[in-house]
Amino acid sequence: MSSHSKQSDFQILPRHIAIIMDGNGRWAKKKFLPRLAGHKAGIQSVQQTVKRCIEMKIEVLTLFAFSSENWKRPEEEVSHLMHLFITALKNEANKLHEQNIQLRVIGDRSRFDEKLTQQIEVVENLTANNTGLKLLLATNYGGQWDITQAVQRIACDIEKGVISSEAVTAEQIQKYLSFADLPDPDLFIRTSGEQRISNFILWQLAYTELYFTDVLWPDFNADELDKAFAFFAKRERRFGFTSEQITQVK
Ligand code: IPE
Ligand code: IPE
Ligand code: MG
């Protein structure tokens, strides 16, 4: 499969792809470079992935950029990552807008400094009405944080009498989570050979197809994404039904 594959080459494409971009540090180490060089190189993979998603008319792409646990890393790495994030947002803002991309940052913003918060708002406002790819950057995001903030807001609404405790159903909980207005991820990708969720999206991954590759994030590109598309197209998503029921519907 090559980067020349067309949308019609794949029978079924995911609407929403969620990626754990992992392996930047190991990529740098292999090249005897500092970890930051790996993070920088990873930006190119982001650009290629976004481009491919636009070509394939994917609706939503969620990228895990910084987890709520990544604050535990050495201070120098954390501040480099924050700097990289703010510079990328500045440099890419106009390009994102020209490509009709709607950018959203999901996660807990309370720990970001003012400059970063402002830059996020600038890009979100600039691209808010765009109708193309929805690009979600999960930054200081954790699946447990997402569920916790939902439960807190639900409790608040119960206290205020906006909803009753009997109304707390799975559908209702979903409405309080991040990206509640978008479809759940259909395809999850993790690079670098690790096979874990690392507190990325939890609730909404309930029926997501999981794809793991040994490729390190800075080496990930359109061809690698096509491999994940091919994997996805071969899956039979049953959502609890039997295989026979699914084929009947088809
Ligand atoms: C992923 O690469 C990027 C972030 C977590 C920000 P890593 O930095 O985790 O790379 P490895 O896992 O150490 O190789
Ligand atoms: C997950 O990767 C977070 C991001 C890619 C942003 P980590 O490298 O932090 O995950 P663990 O610590 O290996 O599980
Ligand atoms: Mg890692």
CSV table of C-alpha atoms and ligand atoms in Angstrom, one decimal:
chain,number,residue,atom,x,y,z
A,1,MET,CA,0.0,0.0,0.0
A,2,SER,CA,1.4,3.4,-0.8
A,3,SER,CA,0.5,7.0,0.0
A,4,HIS,CA,-1.2,7.1,-3.3
A,5,SER,CA,-4.1,4.9,-2.0
A,6,LYS,CA,-7.4,6.6,-2.6
A,7,GLN,CA,-10.3,6.8,-0.2
A,8,SER,CA,-12.2,4.3,-2.4
A,9,ASP,CA,-9.4,1.7,-1.9
A,10,PHE,CA,-10.6,1.1,1.6
A,11,GLN,CA,-14.1,-0.4,2.0
A,12,ILE,CA,-14.7,1.0,5.4
A,13,LEU,CA,-12.9,4.0,6.9
A,14,PRO,CA,-13.0,5.2,10.5
A,15,ARG,CA,-14.8,8.4,11.2
A,16,HIS,CA,-12.7,9.2,14.3
A,17,ILE,CA,-9.1,8.1,14.8
A,18,ALA,CA,-7.4,8.5,18.2
A,19,ILE,CA,-3.6,8.2,18.4
A,20,ILE,CA,-1.1,7.8,21.2
A,21,MET,CA,2.0,9.3,19.6
A,22,ASP,CA,4.6,7.4,21.5
A,23,GLY,CA,8.4,6.7,21.0
A,24,ASN,CA,9.9,10.1,20.5
A,25,GLY,CA,12.4,9.5,23.3
A,26,ARG,CA,13.5,6.1,22.0
A,27,TRP,CA,13.8,7.5,18.5
A,28,ALA,CA,16.2,10.2,19.7
A,29,LYS,CA,18.2,7.8,21.8
A,30,LYS,CA,18.8,5.5,18.9
A,31,LYS,CA,20.3,8.5,17.1
A,32,PHE,CA,22.3,9.6,20.1
A,33,LEU,CA,20.2,12.8,20.2
A,34,PRO,CA,18.5,14.5,23.2
A,35,ARG,CA,14.9,13.5,23.8
A,36,LEU,CA,13.7,17.0,22.7
A,37,ALA,CA,15.0,16.2,19.2
A,38,GLY,CA,12.6,13.3,19.1
A,39,HIS,CA,9.7,15.5,20.1
A,40,LYS,CA,10.6,18.0,17.4
A,41,ALA,CA,10.8,15.3,14.8
A,42,GLY,CA,7.4,14.1,15.9
A,43,ILE,CA,5.8,17.3,14.6
A,44,GLN,CA,6.5,16.2,11.1
A,45,SER,CA,4.6,13.0,11.7
A,46,VAL,CA,1.7,15.0,13.0
A,47,GLN,CA,1.7,17.1,9.8
A,48,GLN,CA,1.8,14.0,7.6
A,49,THR,CA,-0.9,12.3,9.6
A,50,VAL,CA,-3.2,15.4,9.4
A,51,LYS,CA,-2.6,15.7,5.6
A,52,ARG,CA,-3.5,12.0,5.1
A,53,CYS,CA,-6.6,12.3,7.2
A,54,ILE,CA,-7.8,15.3,5.1
A,55,GLU,CA,-7.1,13.3,1.9
A,56,MET,CA,-9.1,10.4,3.3
A,57,LYS,CA,-11.9,12.7,4.5
A,58,ILE,CA,-11.6,11.5,8.1
A,59,GLU,CA,-14.0,13.5,10.3
A,60,VAL,CA,-12.1,13.5,13.7
A,61,LEU,CA,-8.4,13.0,14.6
A,62,THR,CA,-7.5,13.0,18.3
A,63,LEU,CA,-3.8,13.2,19.1
A,64,PHE,CA,-2.4,12.5,22.6
A,65,ALA,CA,0.2,15.2,23.0
A,66,PHE,CA,0.7,15.3,26.8
A,67,SER,CA,-0.9,13.2,29.5
A,68,SER,CA,-1.9,14.3,32.9
A,69,GLU,CA,0.9,12.0,34.2
A,70,ASN,CA,3.6,13.5,31.9
A,71,TRP,CA,4.2,16.3,34.5
A,72,LYS,CA,6.2,13.7,36.4
A,73,ARG,CA,8.9,13.9,33.7
A,74,PRO,CA,12.1,16.0,34.3
A,75,GLU,CA,11.2,19.7,34.6
A,76,GLU,CA,13.4,20.5,31.6
A,77,GLU,CA,11.5,18.1,29.3
A,78,VAL,CA,8.1,19.4,30.5
A,79,SER,CA,9.1,23.0,29.8
A,80,HIS,CA,10.5,22.0,26.4
A,81,LEU,CA,7.3,20.2,25.5
A,82,MET,CA,5.2,23.2,26.6
A,83,HIS,CA,7.4,25.5,24.5
A,84,LEU,CA,7.2,23.2,21.5
A,85,PHE,CA,3.4,23.2,21.9
A,86,ILE,CA,3.0,26.9,22.0
A,87,THR,CA,5.4,27.4,19.1
A,88,ALA,CA,3.7,24.8,17.0
A,89,LEU,CA,0.3,26.4,17.7
A,90,LYS,CA,1.7,29.8,16.6
A,91,ASN,CA,3.4,28.5,13.5
A,92,GLU,CA,0.6,26.3,12.4
A,93,ALA,CA,-2.4,28.5,13.2
A,94,ASN,CA,-2.8,30.0,9.7
A,95,LYS,CA,-2.1,26.7,7.9
A,96,LEU,CA,-4.7,24.9,10.0
A,97,HIS,CA,-7.2,27.6,9.1
A,98,GLU,CA,-6.4,27.5,5.4
A,99,GLN,CA,-6.9,23.7,5.5
A,100,ASN,CA,-10.4,24.3,6.9
A,101,ILE,CA,-9.4,22.4,10.1
A,102,GLN,CA,-11.2,23.0,13.3
A,103,LEU,CA,-8.8,22.8,16.2
A,104,ARG,CA,-9.8,21.9,19.7
A,105,VAL,CA,-7.7,21.3,22.8
A,106,ILE,CA,-9.1,18.7,25.2
A,107,GLY,CA,-7.8,18.3,28.8
A,108,ASP,CA,-7.4,20.2,32.0
A,109,ARG,CA,-6.2,23.7,31.2
A,110,SER,CA,-5.9,24.9,34.7
A,111,ARG,CA,-2.1,24.0,34.9
A,112,PHE,CA,-1.2,25.8,31.7
A,113,ASP,CA,0.5,29.2,31.9
A,114,GLU,CA,-1.4,32.3,30.6
A,115,LYS,CA,0.6,32.5,27.4
A,116,LEU,CA,-0.3,28.9,26.4
A,117,THR,CA,-3.9,29.3,27.4
A,118,GLN,CA,-4.2,32.5,25.3
A,119,GLN,CA,-2.5,30.9,22.3
A,120,ILE,CA,-4.9,27.9,22.5
A,121,GLU,CA,-7.9,30.3,22.6
A,122,VAL,CA,-6.6,32.3,19.6
A,123,VAL,CA,-6.3,29.2,17.4
A,124,GLU,CA,-9.6,27.7,18.7
A,125,ASN,CA,-11.5,30.9,17.9
A,126,LEU,CA,-9.8,31.3,14.5
A,127,THR,CA,-10.8,27.8,13.4
A,128,ALA,CA,-14.1,27.4,15.3
A,129,ASN,CA,-16.3,27.7,12.3
A,130,ASN,CA,-14.2,25.5,10.0
A,131,THR,CA,-16.1,22.6,8.5
A,132,GLY,CA,-13.2,20.2,7.6
A,133,LEU,CA,-11.2,17.8,9.8
A,134,LYS,CA,-11.8,18.2,13.5
A,135,LEU,CA,-8.3,18.0,15.1
A,136,LEU,CA,-8.4,17.4,18.8
A,137,LEU,CA,-5.2,17.8,20.8
A,138,ALA,CA,-5.3,16.0,24.0
A,139,THR,CA,-3.0,18.0,26.3
A,140,ASN,CA,-2.9,17.6,30.0
A,141,TYR,CA,-5.6,15.0,29.2
A,142,GLY,CA,-6.3,11.8,31.1
A,143,GLY,CA,-9.3,9.5,30.7
A,144,GLN,CA,-9.7,9.4,34.4
A,145,TRP,CA,-9.6,13.2,34.6
A,146,ASP,CA,-12.3,13.3,31.9
A,147,ILE,CA,-14.7,11.0,33.8
A,148,THR,CA,-13.9,12.8,37.0
A,149,GLN,CA,-14.8,16.3,35.6
A,150,ALA,CA,-18.0,14.8,34.1
A,151,VAL,CA,-19.0,13.3,37.5
A,152,GLN,CA,-18.3,16.6,39.2
A,153,ARG,CA,-20.5,18.6,36.8
A,154,ILE,CA,-23.2,16.0,37.0
A,155,ALA,CA,-23.1,16.2,40.9
A,156,CYS,CA,-23.3,20.0,40.5
A,157,ASP,CA,-26.4,19.8,38.2
A,158,ILE,CA,-28.1,17.4,40.6
A,159,GLU,CA,-27.4,19.8,43.5
A,160,LYS,CA,-28.9,22.6,41.5
A,161,GLY,CA,-31.9,20.5,40.5
A,162,VAL,CA,-31.1,20.7,36.8
A,163,ILE,CA,-31.2,16.8,36.6
A,164,SER,CA,-32.4,14.1,39.0
A,165,SER,CA,-30.1,11.3,40.2
A,166,GLU,CA,-32.4,8.8,38.3
A,167,ALA,CA,-31.5,10.6,35.1
A,168,VAL,CA,-27.8,9.6,35.4
A,169,THR,CA,-27.6,7.0,32.6
A,170,ALA,CA,-24.7,6.0,30.4
A,171,GLU,CA,-26.1,8.4,27.7
A,172,GLN,CA,-26.3,11.2,30.2
A,173,ILE,CA,-22.7,10.7,31.5
A,174,GLN,CA,-21.5,10.7,27.9
A,175,LYS,CA,-22.9,14.2,27.4
A,176,TYR,CA,-20.6,15.6,30.1
A,177,LEU,CA,-17.4,14.1,28.7
A,178,SER,CA,-15.0,15.8,26.3
A,179,PHE,CA,-16.0,15.8,22.6
A,180,ALA,CA,-19.5,14.7,23.5
A,181,ASP,CA,-20.8,16.2,20.3
A,182,LEU,CA,-18.5,14.0,18.2
A,183,PRO,CA,-18.6,10.2,17.4
A,184,ASP,CA,-16.5,7.9,19.6
A,185,PRO,CA,-13.2,6.8,18.2
A,186,ASP,CA,-13.5,4.0,15.7
A,187,LEU,CA,-9.8,3.3,15.4
A,188,PHE,CA,-7.1,3.7,18.2
A,189,ILE,CA,-3.5,3.7,17.2
A,190,ARG,CA,-0.5,3.4,19.5
A,191,THR,CA,3.1,3.6,18.1
A,192,SER,CA,6.4,2.4,19.6
A,193,GLY,CA,5.3,-1.2,20.5
A,194,GLU,CA,3.7,-0.4,23.8
A,195,GLN,CA,0.3,-2.1,24.2
A,196,ARG,CA,-1.5,0.0,26.9
A,197,ILE,CA,-3.9,2.9,27.1
A,198,SER,CA,-1.8,5.0,29.5
A,199,ASN,CA,-4.9,6.9,30.8
A,200,PHE,CA,-5.9,8.1,27.3
A,201,ILE,CA,-9.6,8.1,26.3
A,202,LEU,CA,-11.3,5.5,28.5
A,203,TRP,CA,-15.1,5.7,28.4
A,204,GLN,CA,-15.3,6.4,24.7
A,205,LEU,CA,-12.9,3.6,23.7
A,206,ALA,CA,-15.5,1.0,24.8
A,207,TYR,CA,-15.9,-0.4,21.2
A,208,THR,CA,-12.9,1.1,19.5
A,209,GLU,CA,-10.7,-1.2,17.3
A,210,LEU,CA,-7.1,-1.2,18.7
A,211,TYR,CA,-4.1,-1.0,16.4
A,212,PHE,CA,-0.5,-1.3,17.7
A,213,THR,CA,2.6,-0.8,15.7
A,214,ASP,CA,6.3,-1.0,16.6
A,215,VAL,CA,7.1,2.1,14.5
A,216,LEU,CA,8.3,5.0,16.6
A,217,TRP,CA,6.2,8.1,16.3
A,218,PRO,CA,8.8,10.2,14.4
A,219,ASP,CA,8.9,7.5,11.8
A,220,PHE,CA,5.1,7.3,11.4
A,221,ASN,CA,3.8,8.6,8.1
A,222,ALA,CA,1.0,8.3,5.5
A,223,ASP,CA,2.0,4.8,4.5
A,224,GLU,CA,1.9,3.7,8.2
A,225,LEU,CA,-1.5,5.2,8.6
A,226,ASP,CA,-2.7,3.4,5.5
A,227,LYS,CA,-1.6,0.1,7.2
A,228,ALA,CA,-3.9,1.0,10.1
A,229,PHE,CA,-6.7,1.8,7.7
A,230,ALA,CA,-6.2,-1.6,6.0
A,231,PHE,CA,-6.3,-3.3,9.5
A,232,PHE,CA,-9.5,-1.4,10.3
A,233,ALA,CA,-11.2,-2.3,7.1
A,234,LYS,CA,-10.8,-6.0,7.9
A,235,ARG,CA,-12.3,-5.9,11.3
A,236,GLU,CA,-15.9,-7.0,12.0
A,237,ARG,CA,-17.3,-4.7,14.5
A,238,ARG,CA,-20.0,-6.5,16.4
A,239,PHE,CA,-21.0,-4.2,19.3
A,240,GLY,CA,-22.2,-7.2,21.2
A,241,PHE,CA,-24.3,-8.8,18.4
A,242,THR,CA,-23.4,-12.1,16.8
A,243,SER,CA,-21.5,-12.3,13.6
A,244,GLU,CA,-24.6,-13.7,11.9
A,245,GLN,CA,-26.7,-10.7,13.0
A,246,ILE,CA,-24.1,-8.3,11.6
A,247,THR,CA,-23.9,-10.0,8.2
A,248,GLN,CA,-27.7,-10.0,8.0
A,249,VAL,CA,-27.8,-6.2,8.4
A,250,LYS,CA,-25.2,-5.9,5.7
B,1,IPE,C1,5.7,10.4,23.3
B,1,IPE,O1,7.0,10.0,23.3
B,1,IPE,C2,5.6,11.9,23.5
B,1,IPE,C3,5.1,12.3,24.8
B,1,IPE,C4,4.8,11.6,25.8
B,1,IPE,C5,5.0,13.8,25.0
B,1,IPE,P1,7.9,9.6,24.6
B,1,IPE,O2,8.5,10.9,25.1
B,1,IPE,O3,7.0,9.0,25.6
B,1,IPE,O4,8.9,8.6,24.0
B,1,IPE,P2,9.5,7.3,24.7
B,1,IPE,O5,8.3,6.5,25.1
B,1,IPE,O6,10.3,7.8,25.9
B,1,IPE,O7,10.3,6.7,23.7
B,2,IPE,C1,1.4,8.4,26.6
B,2,IPE,O1,2.7,8.1,26.5
B,2,IPE,C2,1.2,9.9,26.5
B,2,IPE,C3,1.5,10.5,25.3
B,2,IPE,C4,1.9,9.9,24.2
B,2,IPE,C5,1.3,11.9,25.2
B,2,IPE,P1,3.7,7.8,27.7
B,2,IPE,O2,5.0,7.5,27.1
B,2,IPE,O3,3.6,8.9,28.7
B,2,IPE,O4,3.1,6.5,28.4
B,2,IPE,P2,3.7,5.4,29.4
B,2,IPE,O5,4.2,6.2,30.6
B,2,IPE,O6,4.8,4.7,28.7
B,2,IPE,O7,2.6,4.5,29.7
B,3,MG,MG,6.5,7.1,25.9
